[in-house]
Short mmCIF file of C-alpha atoms and ligand atoms in Angstrom, two decimals:
data_model
loop_
_atom_site.label_atom_id
_atom_site.label_comp_id
_atom_site.label_asym_id
_atom_site.label_seq_id
_atom_site.Cartn_x
_atom_site.Cartn_y
_atom_site.Cartn_z
CA MET O 8 26.05 102.24 -14.84
CA GLU O 9 29.02 100.97 -16.84
CA LEU O 10 28.63 98.02 -18.94
CA ASN O 11 31.37 96.17 -17.10
CA GLU O 12 30.09 97.15 -13.73
CA ALA O 13 26.60 95.61 -14.78
CA LEU O 14 28.25 92.51 -15.91
CA ALA O 15 30.09 91.92 -13.02
CA LYS O 16 26.72 92.35 -10.97
CA LEU O 17 25.01 89.89 -13.54
CA ALA O 18 27.65 87.18 -12.64
CA GLU O 19 27.55 87.77 -9.05
CA LEU O 20 23.77 87.47 -9.07
CA GLN O 21 23.98 84.24 -10.74
CA LYS O 22 26.67 82.81 -8.61
CA LYS O 23 24.37 83.41 -5.44
CA LEU O 24 21.47 81.81 -7.28
CA TYR O 25 23.81 78.85 -7.90
CA ALA O 26 24.71 78.92 -4.34
CA TYR O 27 20.96 78.66 -3.21
CA SER O 28 20.36 75.86 -5.57
CA THR O 29 23.31 74.06 -4.54
CA ALA O 30 22.34 74.14 -0.69
CA ASP O 31 18.83 73.15 -2.10
CA ALA O 32 20.04 70.25 -3.89
CA ALA O 33 22.43 68.94 -1.19
CA LEU O 34 19.56 68.86 1.26
CA TYR O 35 17.46 66.97 -1.24
CA LEU O 36 20.20 64.52 -1.94
CA ASP O 37 20.71 63.92 1.81
CA GLY O 38 17.21 63.61 2.52
CA THR O 39 16.48 60.98 -0.05
CA THR O 40 19.52 58.78 0.28
CA VAL O 41 21.38 58.75 3.71
CA ALA O 42 19.33 60.89 6.06
CA PRO O 43 17.75 58.84 8.96
CA LYS O 44 14.03 58.63 8.59
CA ASP O 45 12.48 61.27 11.01
CA THR O 46 14.73 64.11 10.10
CA ALA O 47 12.68 65.81 7.34
CA GLU O 48 11.45 68.43 9.76
CA GLY O 49 14.63 70.40 10.26
CA ARG O 50 15.47 70.09 6.47
CA GLY O 51 12.10 71.48 5.60
CA VAL O 52 12.82 74.72 7.86
CA ALA O 53 15.90 75.34 6.29
CA LEU O 54 14.56 74.74 2.74
CA GLY O 55 11.84 77.12 3.46
CA VAL O 56 14.34 80.04 4.62
CA LEU O 57 16.30 79.27 1.54
CA ALA O 58 13.50 79.37 -0.76
CA GLY O 59 12.45 82.71 0.73
CA GLU O 60 15.92 84.21 0.48
CA ARG O 61 16.31 83.32 -3.02
CA HIS O 62 12.97 84.69 -3.88
CA LYS O 63 13.83 87.90 -2.15
CA LEU O 64 17.23 88.12 -3.99
CA PHE O 65 15.87 87.51 -7.55
CA SER O 66 12.48 89.37 -7.26
CA ALA O 67 14.19 92.71 -6.17
CA PRO O 68 13.41 95.72 -8.22
CA GLU O 69 17.29 96.24 -8.54
CA VAL O 70 17.44 93.02 -10.46
CA GLY O 71 14.76 94.21 -12.70
CA GLU O 72 16.63 97.46 -13.35
CA LEU O 73 19.99 95.49 -13.95
CA LEU O 74 18.29 93.29 -16.55
CA ASP O 75 16.71 96.04 -18.18
CA PHE O 76 19.92 98.03 -18.46
CA LEU O 77 21.61 95.17 -20.10
CA TRP O 78 18.88 94.44 -22.34
CA GLY O 79 19.07 97.88 -23.64
CA GLN O 80 22.92 97.24 -24.31
CA LYS O 81 22.15 94.04 -26.06
CA GLU O 82 24.14 94.69 -29.13
CA ALA O 83 27.19 95.13 -27.15
CA LEU O 84 26.76 91.75 -25.28
CA ASP O 85 28.39 88.46 -26.67
CA GLN O 86 26.03 85.56 -27.31
CA LEU O 87 26.88 84.11 -23.79
CA HIS O 88 25.87 87.25 -21.86
CA SER O 89 22.92 87.97 -24.04
CA ARG O 90 21.45 84.43 -23.65
CA GLN O 91 21.91 84.82 -19.99
CA VAL O 92 20.09 88.23 -19.82
CA GLU O 93 17.37 86.89 -22.23
CA GLU O 94 16.86 83.81 -19.71
CA LEU O 95 17.01 85.81 -16.50
CA ARG O 96 14.43 88.30 -17.82
CA ARG O 97 12.14 85.51 -18.71
CA SER O 98 12.34 84.06 -15.36
CA TYR O 99 12.30 87.49 -13.56
CA ALA O 100 9.17 88.58 -15.45
CA GLN O 101 7.45 85.26 -14.40
CA LEU O 102 8.37 85.39 -10.89
CA THR O 103 7.35 89.18 -10.49
CA ARG O 104 4.15 88.59 -12.10
CA ILE O 105 3.00 86.08 -9.63
CA PRO O 106 1.65 87.80 -6.56
CA ALA O 107 3.91 86.86 -3.67
CA ASP O 108 0.96 85.78 -1.36
CA GLU O 109 -0.21 83.31 -4.20
CA TYR O 110 3.34 82.11 -4.73
CA MET O 111 3.67 81.25 -1.16
CA GLU O 112 0.24 79.59 -0.90
CA TYR O 113 1.20 77.35 -3.89
CA ALA O 114 4.31 76.40 -2.26
CA VAL O 115 2.46 75.25 0.67
CA LEU O 116 -0.21 73.60 -1.34
CA VAL O 117 2.56 71.66 -3.19
CA ASN O 118 4.28 70.41 -0.14
CA GLU O 119 0.92 69.09 1.30
CA ALA O 120 0.08 67.62 -2.03
CA ASP O 121 3.10 65.31 -1.95
CA ASP O 122 2.19 63.88 1.34
CA VAL O 123 -1.73 63.57 0.48
CA TRP O 124 -0.78 61.74 -2.90
CA HIS O 125 1.36 59.33 -1.16
CA ARG O 126 -1.15 58.28 1.35
CA ALA O 127 -3.93 58.32 -1.62
CA LYS O 128 -1.68 56.18 -3.53
CA GLU O 129 -0.99 53.70 -1.07
CA ARG O 130 -4.71 53.37 -0.29
CA GLY O 131 -5.69 53.62 -4.11
CA ASP O 132 -8.10 56.20 -2.82
CA PHE O 133 -8.59 58.94 -5.49
CA GLU O 134 -11.17 60.99 -3.37
CA LEU O 135 -8.50 61.71 -0.83
CA PHE O 136 -6.24 63.27 -3.44
CA ARG O 137 -9.18 64.85 -5.49
CA PRO O 138 -9.57 68.10 -3.43
CA VAL O 139 -5.91 68.79 -3.56
CA LEU O 140 -5.60 67.84 -7.30
CA GLU O 141 -8.51 70.43 -7.94
CA LYS O 142 -6.45 73.26 -6.11
CA LEU O 143 -3.51 72.43 -8.10
CA VAL O 144 -5.21 72.51 -11.64
CA ALA O 145 -6.87 75.73 -10.69
CA PHE O 146 -3.59 77.24 -9.61
CA ASN O 147 -1.62 75.91 -12.71
CA ILE O 148 -4.47 77.61 -14.95
CA LYS O 149 -3.98 80.80 -13.08
CA PHE O 150 -0.05 80.69 -13.23
CA ALA O 151 -0.25 79.84 -17.10
CA GLY O 152 -1.85 83.28 -17.42
CA TYR O 153 1.02 84.85 -15.62
CA TYR O 154 3.66 82.89 -17.58
CA ASP O 155 2.11 83.84 -20.86
CA PRO O 156 -1.34 85.55 -20.94
CA SER O 157 -1.28 85.34 -24.96
CA LYS O 158 -1.34 81.49 -24.84
CA ALA O 159 -4.00 79.07 -23.96
CA PRO O 160 -3.23 77.70 -20.20
CA TYR O 161 -2.00 74.42 -21.33
CA ASP O 162 0.04 75.89 -24.18
CA ALA O 163 1.87 78.12 -21.56
CA LEU O 164 2.38 75.24 -19.26
CA LEU O 165 3.81 73.03 -22.05
CA ASN O 166 6.15 75.99 -23.22
CA GLU O 167 7.69 75.93 -19.66
CA TYR O 168 9.14 72.28 -20.20
CA GLU O 169 9.72 72.46 -23.95
CA ARG O 170 9.76 75.94 -25.31
CA GLY O 171 7.97 76.35 -28.52
CA VAL O 172 5.89 73.07 -28.15
CA ASP O 173 1.96 73.61 -27.95
CA MET O 174 -1.14 71.45 -28.11
CA LYS O 175 -1.19 71.81 -31.97
CA TYR O 176 2.31 70.38 -32.35
CA LEU O 177 1.80 67.51 -29.93
CA ASP O 178 -1.60 66.62 -31.29
CA GLU O 179 0.19 65.93 -34.54
CA PHE O 180 3.06 64.32 -33.10
CA PHE O 181 0.97 61.76 -31.00
CA ALA O 182 -1.47 61.19 -33.79
CA THR O 183 1.45 60.05 -36.07
CA LEU O 184 2.97 57.87 -33.26
CA ARG O 185 -0.54 56.22 -32.47
CA GLU O 186 -1.16 55.41 -36.06
CA ARG O 187 2.00 53.50 -36.42
CA ILE O 188 2.30 52.10 -32.77
CA VAL O 189 -1.24 50.54 -32.36
CA PRO O 190 -1.20 48.36 -35.62
CA LEU O 191 2.25 47.11 -34.53
CA LEU O 192 1.03 46.12 -31.04
CA HIS O 193 -1.87 44.12 -32.42
CA ALA O 194 0.51 42.41 -34.71
CA ILE O 195 2.93 41.55 -31.75
CA GLY O 196 -0.17 40.29 -29.81
CA GLU O 197 -0.49 37.48 -32.37
CA LYS O 198 3.00 36.33 -31.84
CA GLU O 199 4.62 34.08 -29.25
CA GLN O 200 6.26 35.94 -26.59
CA PRO O 201 9.94 35.50 -25.40
CA ASP O 202 10.75 34.02 -22.14
CA ASP O 203 11.89 36.55 -19.76
CA SER O 204 11.56 34.54 -16.50
CA PHE O 205 15.15 34.55 -15.93
CA LEU O 206 15.13 38.44 -15.23
CA ARG O 207 13.18 37.64 -12.25
CA ARG O 208 15.59 34.98 -10.68
CA HIS O 209 17.35 36.20 -7.35
CA TYR O 210 19.99 38.69 -8.03
CA PRO O 211 21.75 39.55 -4.90
CA ILE O 212 21.99 43.50 -4.32
CA GLU O 213 25.62 43.31 -3.51
CA ALA O 214 26.22 41.65 -7.08
CA GLN O 215 24.08 44.43 -8.66
CA ARG O 216 25.96 47.06 -7.17
CA LYS O 217 29.18 45.89 -8.68
CA PHE O 218 27.37 45.55 -11.87
CA SER O 219 26.38 49.35 -11.73
CA ASP O 220 29.77 50.22 -11.13
CA TYR O 221 30.78 48.17 -14.43
CA LEU O 222 27.84 49.92 -16.30
CA MET O 223 29.00 53.34 -15.32
CA GLU O 224 32.57 52.41 -16.45
CA ILE O 225 31.00 51.33 -19.74
CA LEU O 226 29.15 54.56 -20.15
CA GLY O 227 32.29 56.36 -19.64
CA LEU O 228 31.31 58.10 -16.45
CA ASP O 229 34.22 59.50 -14.62
CA ARG O 230 33.79 58.36 -10.96
CA THR O 231 35.76 61.30 -9.57
CA HIS O 232 32.97 63.45 -11.01
CA CYS O 233 30.00 61.16 -10.63
CA ALA O 234 28.75 59.12 -7.78
CA ILE O 235 25.75 56.54 -7.61
CA GLY O 236 23.63 56.50 -4.40
CA GLU O 237 20.31 54.48 -3.80
CA THR O 238 16.93 55.96 -3.37
CA GLU O 239 13.20 54.97 -3.59
CA HIS O 240 12.98 56.36 -7.16
CA PRO O 241 15.96 56.68 -9.28
CA TYR O 242 16.90 60.45 -10.34
CA THR O 243 19.78 62.35 -11.67
CA LEU O 244 21.05 65.50 -9.55
CA ASN O 245 23.50 68.03 -10.97
CA PHE O 246 25.45 70.32 -8.92
CA ASN O 247 27.64 71.47 -11.73
CA ASN O 248 29.52 70.00 -14.68
CA LYS O 249 32.15 68.53 -12.34
CA ASP O 250 29.67 67.15 -9.73
CA VAL O 251 26.73 64.88 -10.83
CA ARG O 252 25.16 62.12 -8.73
CA ILE O 253 22.74 59.50 -10.13
CA THR O 254 20.69 57.15 -8.07
CA THR O 255 19.03 53.81 -8.49
CA HIS O 256 16.89 51.36 -6.82
CA TYR O 257 17.78 47.58 -6.40
CA HIS O 258 15.15 44.67 -6.62
CA GLU O 259 16.41 41.34 -5.63
CA ASP O 260 13.94 39.78 -8.11
CA ASP O 261 14.46 42.07 -11.07
CA VAL O 262 17.85 42.48 -12.53
CA GLY O 263 16.58 44.70 -15.53
CA ASN O 264 14.99 47.27 -13.29
CA SER O 265 18.38 48.65 -11.91
CA MET O 266 20.30 47.79 -14.83
CA TYR O 267 18.22 50.24 -17.06
CA SER O 268 17.79 53.00 -14.35
CA VAL O 269 21.51 53.08 -14.17
CA ILE O 270 21.84 53.44 -17.89
CA HIS O 271 18.87 55.92 -18.20
CA GLU O 272 20.26 58.27 -15.21
CA GLY O 273 23.75 57.80 -16.62
CA GLY O 274 22.69 59.26 -19.89
CA HIS O 275 21.40 62.40 -18.10
CA ALA O 276 24.61 62.55 -16.32
CA LYS O 277 26.58 62.25 -19.28
CA TYR O 278 24.62 65.38 -20.62
CA GLU O 279 25.45 67.43 -17.42
CA LEU O 280 28.98 66.41 -17.23
CA GLY O 281 29.49 67.31 -20.93
CA ILE O 282 28.47 71.01 -20.65
CA ARG O 283 31.12 73.56 -21.08
CA ASP O 284 33.00 75.46 -18.30
CA GLU O 285 32.10 78.68 -19.84
CA VAL O 286 28.36 78.56 -18.76
CA GLN O 287 28.91 77.20 -15.21
CA TYR O 288 27.49 79.06 -12.36
CA THR O 289 25.11 80.97 -14.61
CA CYS O 290 21.56 80.47 -15.61
CA LEU O 291 22.82 78.60 -18.64
CA ALA O 292 24.38 75.83 -16.66
CA GLY O 293 22.34 72.46 -16.86
CA GLY O 294 20.38 70.89 -19.64
CA VAL O 295 18.19 72.85 -21.70
CA SER O 296 14.89 71.38 -21.53
CA MET O 297 13.10 68.09 -20.22
CA GLY O 298 12.59 66.96 -23.63
CA VAL O 299 16.27 67.33 -24.67
CA HIS O 300 17.55 65.87 -21.40
CA GLU O 301 15.07 62.73 -21.79
CA SER O 302 16.45 62.40 -25.31
CA GLN O 303 19.78 61.88 -23.76
CA SER O 304 18.80 59.41 -21.01
CA ARG O 305 16.45 57.48 -23.35
CA PHE O 306 19.21 57.41 -26.10
CA TYR O 307 21.49 55.40 -23.56
CA GLU O 308 18.81 53.44 -22.24
CA ASN O 309 16.92 52.09 -25.30
CA LEU O 310 18.64 52.97 -28.23
CA ILE O 311 22.09 51.74 -27.03
CA GLY O 312 21.06 49.92 -23.79
CA ARG O 313 18.41 47.71 -25.42
CA SER O 314 20.41 46.95 -28.67
CA LEU O 315 21.77 43.61 -29.52
CA PRO O 316 25.38 44.85 -30.21
CA PHE O 317 25.46 46.43 -26.83
CA ILE O 318 24.04 43.58 -24.91
CA GLN O 319 26.41 41.22 -26.71
CA ALA O 320 29.42 43.48 -25.56
CA ILE O 321 28.31 43.50 -21.85
CA PHE O 322 27.14 40.01 -21.57
CA PRO O 323 30.18 37.89 -20.93
CA LYS O 324 30.76 40.40 -17.88
CA MET O 325 27.30 40.05 -16.89
CA LYS O 326 27.76 36.32 -16.49
CA GLU O 327 30.80 36.94 -14.23
CA PHE O 328 28.58 39.14 -11.85
CA PHE O 329 25.59 36.74 -12.14
CA PRO O 330 27.04 33.15 -12.94
CA GLU O 331 24.25 30.87 -11.62
CA GLN O 332 21.35 33.20 -12.69
CA LEU O 333 22.55 33.62 -16.19
CA ALA O 334 24.29 30.21 -16.58
CA ASP O 335 21.54 29.02 -19.15
CA VAL O 336 20.94 32.35 -20.87
CA THR O 337 22.47 33.66 -23.95
CA ALA O 338 22.92 37.31 -24.99
CA GLY O 339 20.31 36.86 -27.64
CA GLN O 340 17.63 35.54 -25.20
CA PHE O 341 18.48 38.53 -22.79
CA TYR O 342 18.12 40.84 -25.77
CA ARG O 343 14.55 39.53 -26.48
CA ALA O 344 13.73 39.45 -22.82
CA VAL O 345 14.49 43.08 -22.28
CA ASN O 346 12.78 43.92 -25.35
CA LYS O 347 9.54 42.21 -24.64
CA VAL O 348 6.37 44.15 -25.72
CA GLN O 349 3.46 43.84 -23.04
CA PRO O 350 0.76 46.44 -22.71
CA SER O 351 0.68 47.23 -18.88
CA LEU O 352 -0.43 49.59 -16.24
CA ILE O 353 2.48 51.12 -15.01
CA ARG O 354 4.31 53.77 -17.09
CA THR O 355 7.80 53.43 -15.55
CA GLU O 356 8.09 49.66 -16.12
CA ALA O 357 6.63 49.85 -19.67
CA ASP O 358 8.38 48.73 -22.73
CA GLU O 359 10.03 51.00 -25.32
CA LEU O 360 7.17 50.52 -27.68
CA THR O 361 4.04 50.95 -25.47
CA TYR O 362 6.01 53.56 -23.37
CA CYS O 363 4.50 56.38 -25.85
CA LEU O 364 0.87 55.22 -25.29
CA HIS O 365 1.20 55.74 -21.49
CA ILE O 366 2.37 59.35 -22.25
CA MET O 367 -0.55 59.81 -24.56
CA VAL O 368 -3.07 59.00 -21.92
CA ARG O 369 -1.52 61.54 -19.55
CA TYR O 370 -1.31 64.12 -22.21
CA GLU O 371 -5.04 63.72 -23.10
CA VAL O 372 -5.87 63.81 -19.43
CA GLU O 373 -3.89 66.92 -18.60
CA LYS O 374 -5.17 68.69 -21.93
CA GLN O 375 -8.80 68.05 -21.04
CA LEU O 376 -8.06 69.30 -17.47
CA MET O 377 -6.54 72.44 -18.58
CA VAL O 378 -8.96 73.20 -21.61
CA GLY O 379 -11.98 72.72 -19.00
CA THR O 380 -13.50 69.80 -20.77
CA LEU O 381 -12.87 67.41 -18.11
CA ALA O 382 -13.61 67.71 -14.42
CA VAL O 383 -11.15 66.47 -11.79
CA LYS O 384 -13.79 64.17 -10.38
CA ASP O 385 -13.91 62.42 -13.77
CA VAL O 386 -10.08 61.97 -14.01
CA PRO O 387 -10.23 58.23 -13.06
CA GLU O 388 -13.03 57.35 -15.40
CA THR O 389 -11.12 59.13 -18.35
CA TRP O 390 -7.84 57.49 -17.49
CA ASN O 391 -9.14 53.96 -17.35
CA ARG O 392 -11.17 54.45 -20.60
CA LEU O 393 -8.08 55.78 -22.35
CA TYR O 394 -5.92 52.68 -20.96
CA LYS O 395 -8.50 50.39 -22.47
CA GLU O 396 -8.54 52.30 -25.71
CA TYR O 397 -4.91 52.87 -26.21
CA LEU O 398 -3.20 49.82 -24.41
CA GLY O 399 -6.05 47.45 -24.41
CA VAL O 400 -5.68 47.01 -20.38
CA ASP O 401 -8.31 47.00 -17.82
CA VAL O 402 -7.00 49.27 -14.82
CA PRO O 403 -8.01 47.53 -11.54
CA ASP O 404 -7.46 50.54 -9.02
CA ASP O 405 -6.50 54.17 -9.07
CA LYS O 406 -3.03 53.17 -7.36
CA ARG O 407 -2.05 51.37 -10.71
CA GLY O 408 -4.09 53.96 -12.64
CA CYS O 409 -4.28 57.77 -12.31
CA LEU O 410 -2.47 58.09 -8.83
CA GLN O 411 0.75 56.12 -10.09
CA ASP O 412 2.82 59.08 -11.02
CA SER O 413 4.00 61.92 -8.60
CA HIS O 414 4.35 64.77 -11.26
CA TRP O 415 0.66 66.15 -10.80
CA SER O 416 1.10 66.20 -6.87
CA GLY O 417 4.44 68.13 -7.49
CA GLY O 418 2.46 70.58 -9.62
CA ALA O 419 4.13 69.58 -12.82
CA PHE O 420 1.30 69.84 -15.67
CA GLY O 421 2.79 69.69 -19.22
CA TYR O 422 5.81 67.75 -18.26
CA PHE O 423 4.93 64.18 -19.54
CA PRO O 424 5.03 65.08 -23.26
CA SER O 425 8.81 65.61 -22.92
CA TYR O 426 9.34 61.78 -22.35
CA ALA O 427 7.78 60.87 -25.65
CA LEU O 428 9.47 64.03 -27.60
CA GLY O 429 12.79 62.72 -25.93
CA SER O 430 12.43 59.31 -27.44
CA ALA O 431 11.69 60.62 -30.80
CA TYR O 432 14.50 63.10 -30.80
CA GLY O 433 16.70 60.51 -29.81
CA ALA O 434 15.86 58.09 -32.69
CA GLN O 435 16.63 61.04 -35.13
CA MET O 436 20.01 61.63 -33.46
CA LEU O 437 20.84 58.05 -33.97
CA LYS O 438 20.01 58.16 -37.74
CA ASN O 439 22.19 61.24 -38.13
CA MET O 440 24.99 59.59 -36.01
CA GLU O 441 25.01 56.55 -38.12
CA ARG O 442 25.49 58.76 -41.21
CA ASP O 443 28.51 60.39 -39.61
CA MET O 444 30.39 57.41 -38.05
CA ASP O 445 30.29 53.56 -37.54
CA VAL O 446 28.07 53.53 -34.40
CA TRP O 447 27.62 49.81 -33.97
CA GLY O 448 31.22 48.43 -34.74
CA PRO O 449 32.63 50.07 -31.50
CA VAL O 450 29.37 49.77 -29.31
CA SER O 451 29.50 45.65 -30.08
CA ARG O 452 33.06 46.06 -28.58
CA GLY O 453 31.66 47.88 -25.43
CA ASP O 454 33.29 51.07 -26.79
CA LEU O 455 30.75 54.21 -26.46
CA SER O 456 33.30 56.88 -26.56
CA GLY O 457 32.36 57.61 -30.40
CA VAL O 458 28.51 57.82 -29.51
CA SER O 459 29.42 60.15 -26.48
CA GLU O 460 31.68 62.42 -28.26
CA TRP O 461 28.97 62.86 -30.89
CA LEU O 462 26.48 63.67 -28.47
CA LYS O 463 28.54 65.96 -26.65
CA GLU O 464 29.43 67.88 -29.67
CA LYS O 465 25.88 68.09 -30.98
CA VAL O 466 24.03 68.35 -27.68
CA HIS O 467 25.78 68.42 -24.34
CA GLN O 468 28.19 71.13 -24.64
CA TYR O 469 25.81 73.99 -25.10
CA GLY O 470 23.80 73.56 -21.81
CA GLY O 471 21.35 76.40 -22.21
CA LEU O 472 23.47 78.65 -24.57
CA LEU O 473 21.29 77.45 -27.35
CA GLU O 474 17.39 77.19 -27.35
CA PRO O 475 16.07 73.90 -27.11
CA ALA O 476 14.63 74.03 -30.68
CA ASP O 477 18.07 75.01 -31.75
CA VAL O 478 19.61 72.04 -29.94
CA VAL O 479 17.15 69.68 -31.68
CA LYS O 480 17.95 71.08 -34.90
CA ASN O 481 21.64 70.86 -34.55
CA ALA O 482 21.51 67.24 -33.68
CA CYS O 483 18.45 66.06 -35.47
CA GLY O 484 17.94 68.42 -38.52
CA GLN O 485 14.32 69.20 -39.17
CA PHE O 486 12.20 67.33 -36.50
CA ASP O 487 10.41 64.38 -37.97
CA PRO O 488 8.44 61.92 -35.74
CA THR O 489 7.96 59.41 -38.48
CA VAL O 490 11.83 58.51 -37.89
CA PHE O 491 11.08 57.37 -34.56
CA ALA O 492 8.06 55.32 -35.88
CA ASP O 493 10.34 53.81 -38.62
CA TYR O 494 12.88 52.72 -35.97
CA LEU O 495 10.27 51.09 -33.82
CA GLU O 496 8.79 49.47 -36.62
CA GLN O 497 12.11 48.11 -38.00
CA LYS O 498 13.19 46.90 -34.59
CA TYR O 499 9.96 45.25 -33.56
CA THR O 500 9.18 43.60 -36.93
CA GLU O 501 12.64 41.94 -36.56
CA LEU O 502 12.19 41.07 -32.97
CA TYR O 503 8.83 39.39 -33.41
CA GLY O 504 9.35 38.12 -37.04
CA LEU O 505 6.02 40.19 -38.02
ZN1 LIG K 1 14.80 60.55 -17.17
#
C-alpha cells in the first residue's frame, strides 16, 4: 500500500465515523428537546442499528491493518496524522479487546440502568437500583482490564476521562484542597450570610429566554453557529466547530439556575467553536478531555461569571429584563448572593467553594468500589457518612444522596474527578492570563473578547491535537492545585470578611 493511499483511507474512515456520531447526536438532540413524549422507541431502533454499524466499521480487521501500516510509517507522518493514528490505534485496541458479546451485553445493561435509576431516584429507593449498580461495577472492573491490564482498574478508568491521571495523583490533589477548603468553610459558618432571597422571586420564563440571548451575546457566541434549546438537564452538544448546541432549563423561581447553566454550557461551546478547521471530521475534533472541557465551562461560569466586574457589567441590562424583581437590588448584593457558601446535598446546586467536597465524596466511593473495599450495598451508608464528615450535612434520603447523579447509571466511573480538576486548571489559567494581559478592565465593560482570544490560543484551537497534559501545560504551566486553593481563599476571605 502506498502512503498516500493509506492516508486517503484514513480520512475516509474518520469521515464515516463522524457521520455516525453526527446521526447519533442529532437523534439525541431531537429526543431531549422537541420530540413528542412517546417517540423514544423508534429512535432507539435507529440508534441500535447505527451503533452496530459503527462497531462493525471500526472493528474490522482491515482497520487494524491500516493503522498498523501507518504506525510503521510514523516517521513520514506529520503531527496531524501521527496523532490521528495514535488515537485511533488506542480506540481500536480497546474496542477489539472487549469481546463482542460482552460489549453488546453492556450496551443493553446501560440502557436498562438509565430507566431503573430514574425510577429508583424518584422513589428514593436504592435497593431497586442496587442489582444494576452491582452489574455496572463488575463490568467496569472487567473492562478496565481490557483498557489497560497493567493498571489498577480504577486507574485505568480514570485514564479514560483524563489521560495521565491516577489515584495517587488525585489523592494528593484532593488532600491539598480539603486541607484548605474545610477551615474556610468553618470560618464562613461563623459569619452572617448574605440575603439571596431575591434570586427566588418570580422570573417569567419569557424574560429569562431573552436574558439567555443576551448572555450568549456577551460570551461572544455566534448565533449563526450556536443555538440554545431547553432540556430537563442542560448540556452542550457539538456536531463540529461550525455547529454547536447548548441547552438550559428555566426555573421561574430561580433566576441564577439558568443564568449559570447558560454561562457554563456557553464555556463548553466556546471551546468547541474555537477548535481549528484542520482537525474537523477526524478523531481529533472536539475537546481533548473531560477535565480540560470542564476547565473552560467552569472558567466562564465561576471565574468570570461569578466575579464582581462581570456582574457589574451586566447588571444594568439585567435590570431591564427583570425591572420589578431586581428593583431594590444592587450589583454588589447580586454578587454576594450568587457566591453564597452553604454546604448542601445536591452537587449541581453547590456553590463554587463546597463543589469540590461533593466531588471528593464521589471519588472516595468510586475508588473504594473499584478497589474492592466497599460493597455496593454499603454505598448509601458510606455516602451519607462522607457527606457528614466533609460537608457537615445529614442526608435525609437516597434521592438527595447517592442516587442524585446519572453518571453511574450511564456507566461512567472515573468521570467525577474531572470536574474538580477542571476548576483547578481554570484558576491557574486565570493567574497566567492576568500576567499576560488586563483581564478585568475589559470584563468590567462587558468585553470578553480578550479572555476568549487567550483561551482560544492556549487551549481551544488544538482540539485533540495535543495530549490533555500538554494542553494543561500550555495554559497552566506546571499544574499546582495550591493556586486554586489560594484563589478560593482570597475570594471568600474578601466576600465574608474572614
Ligand atoms: Zn460541564
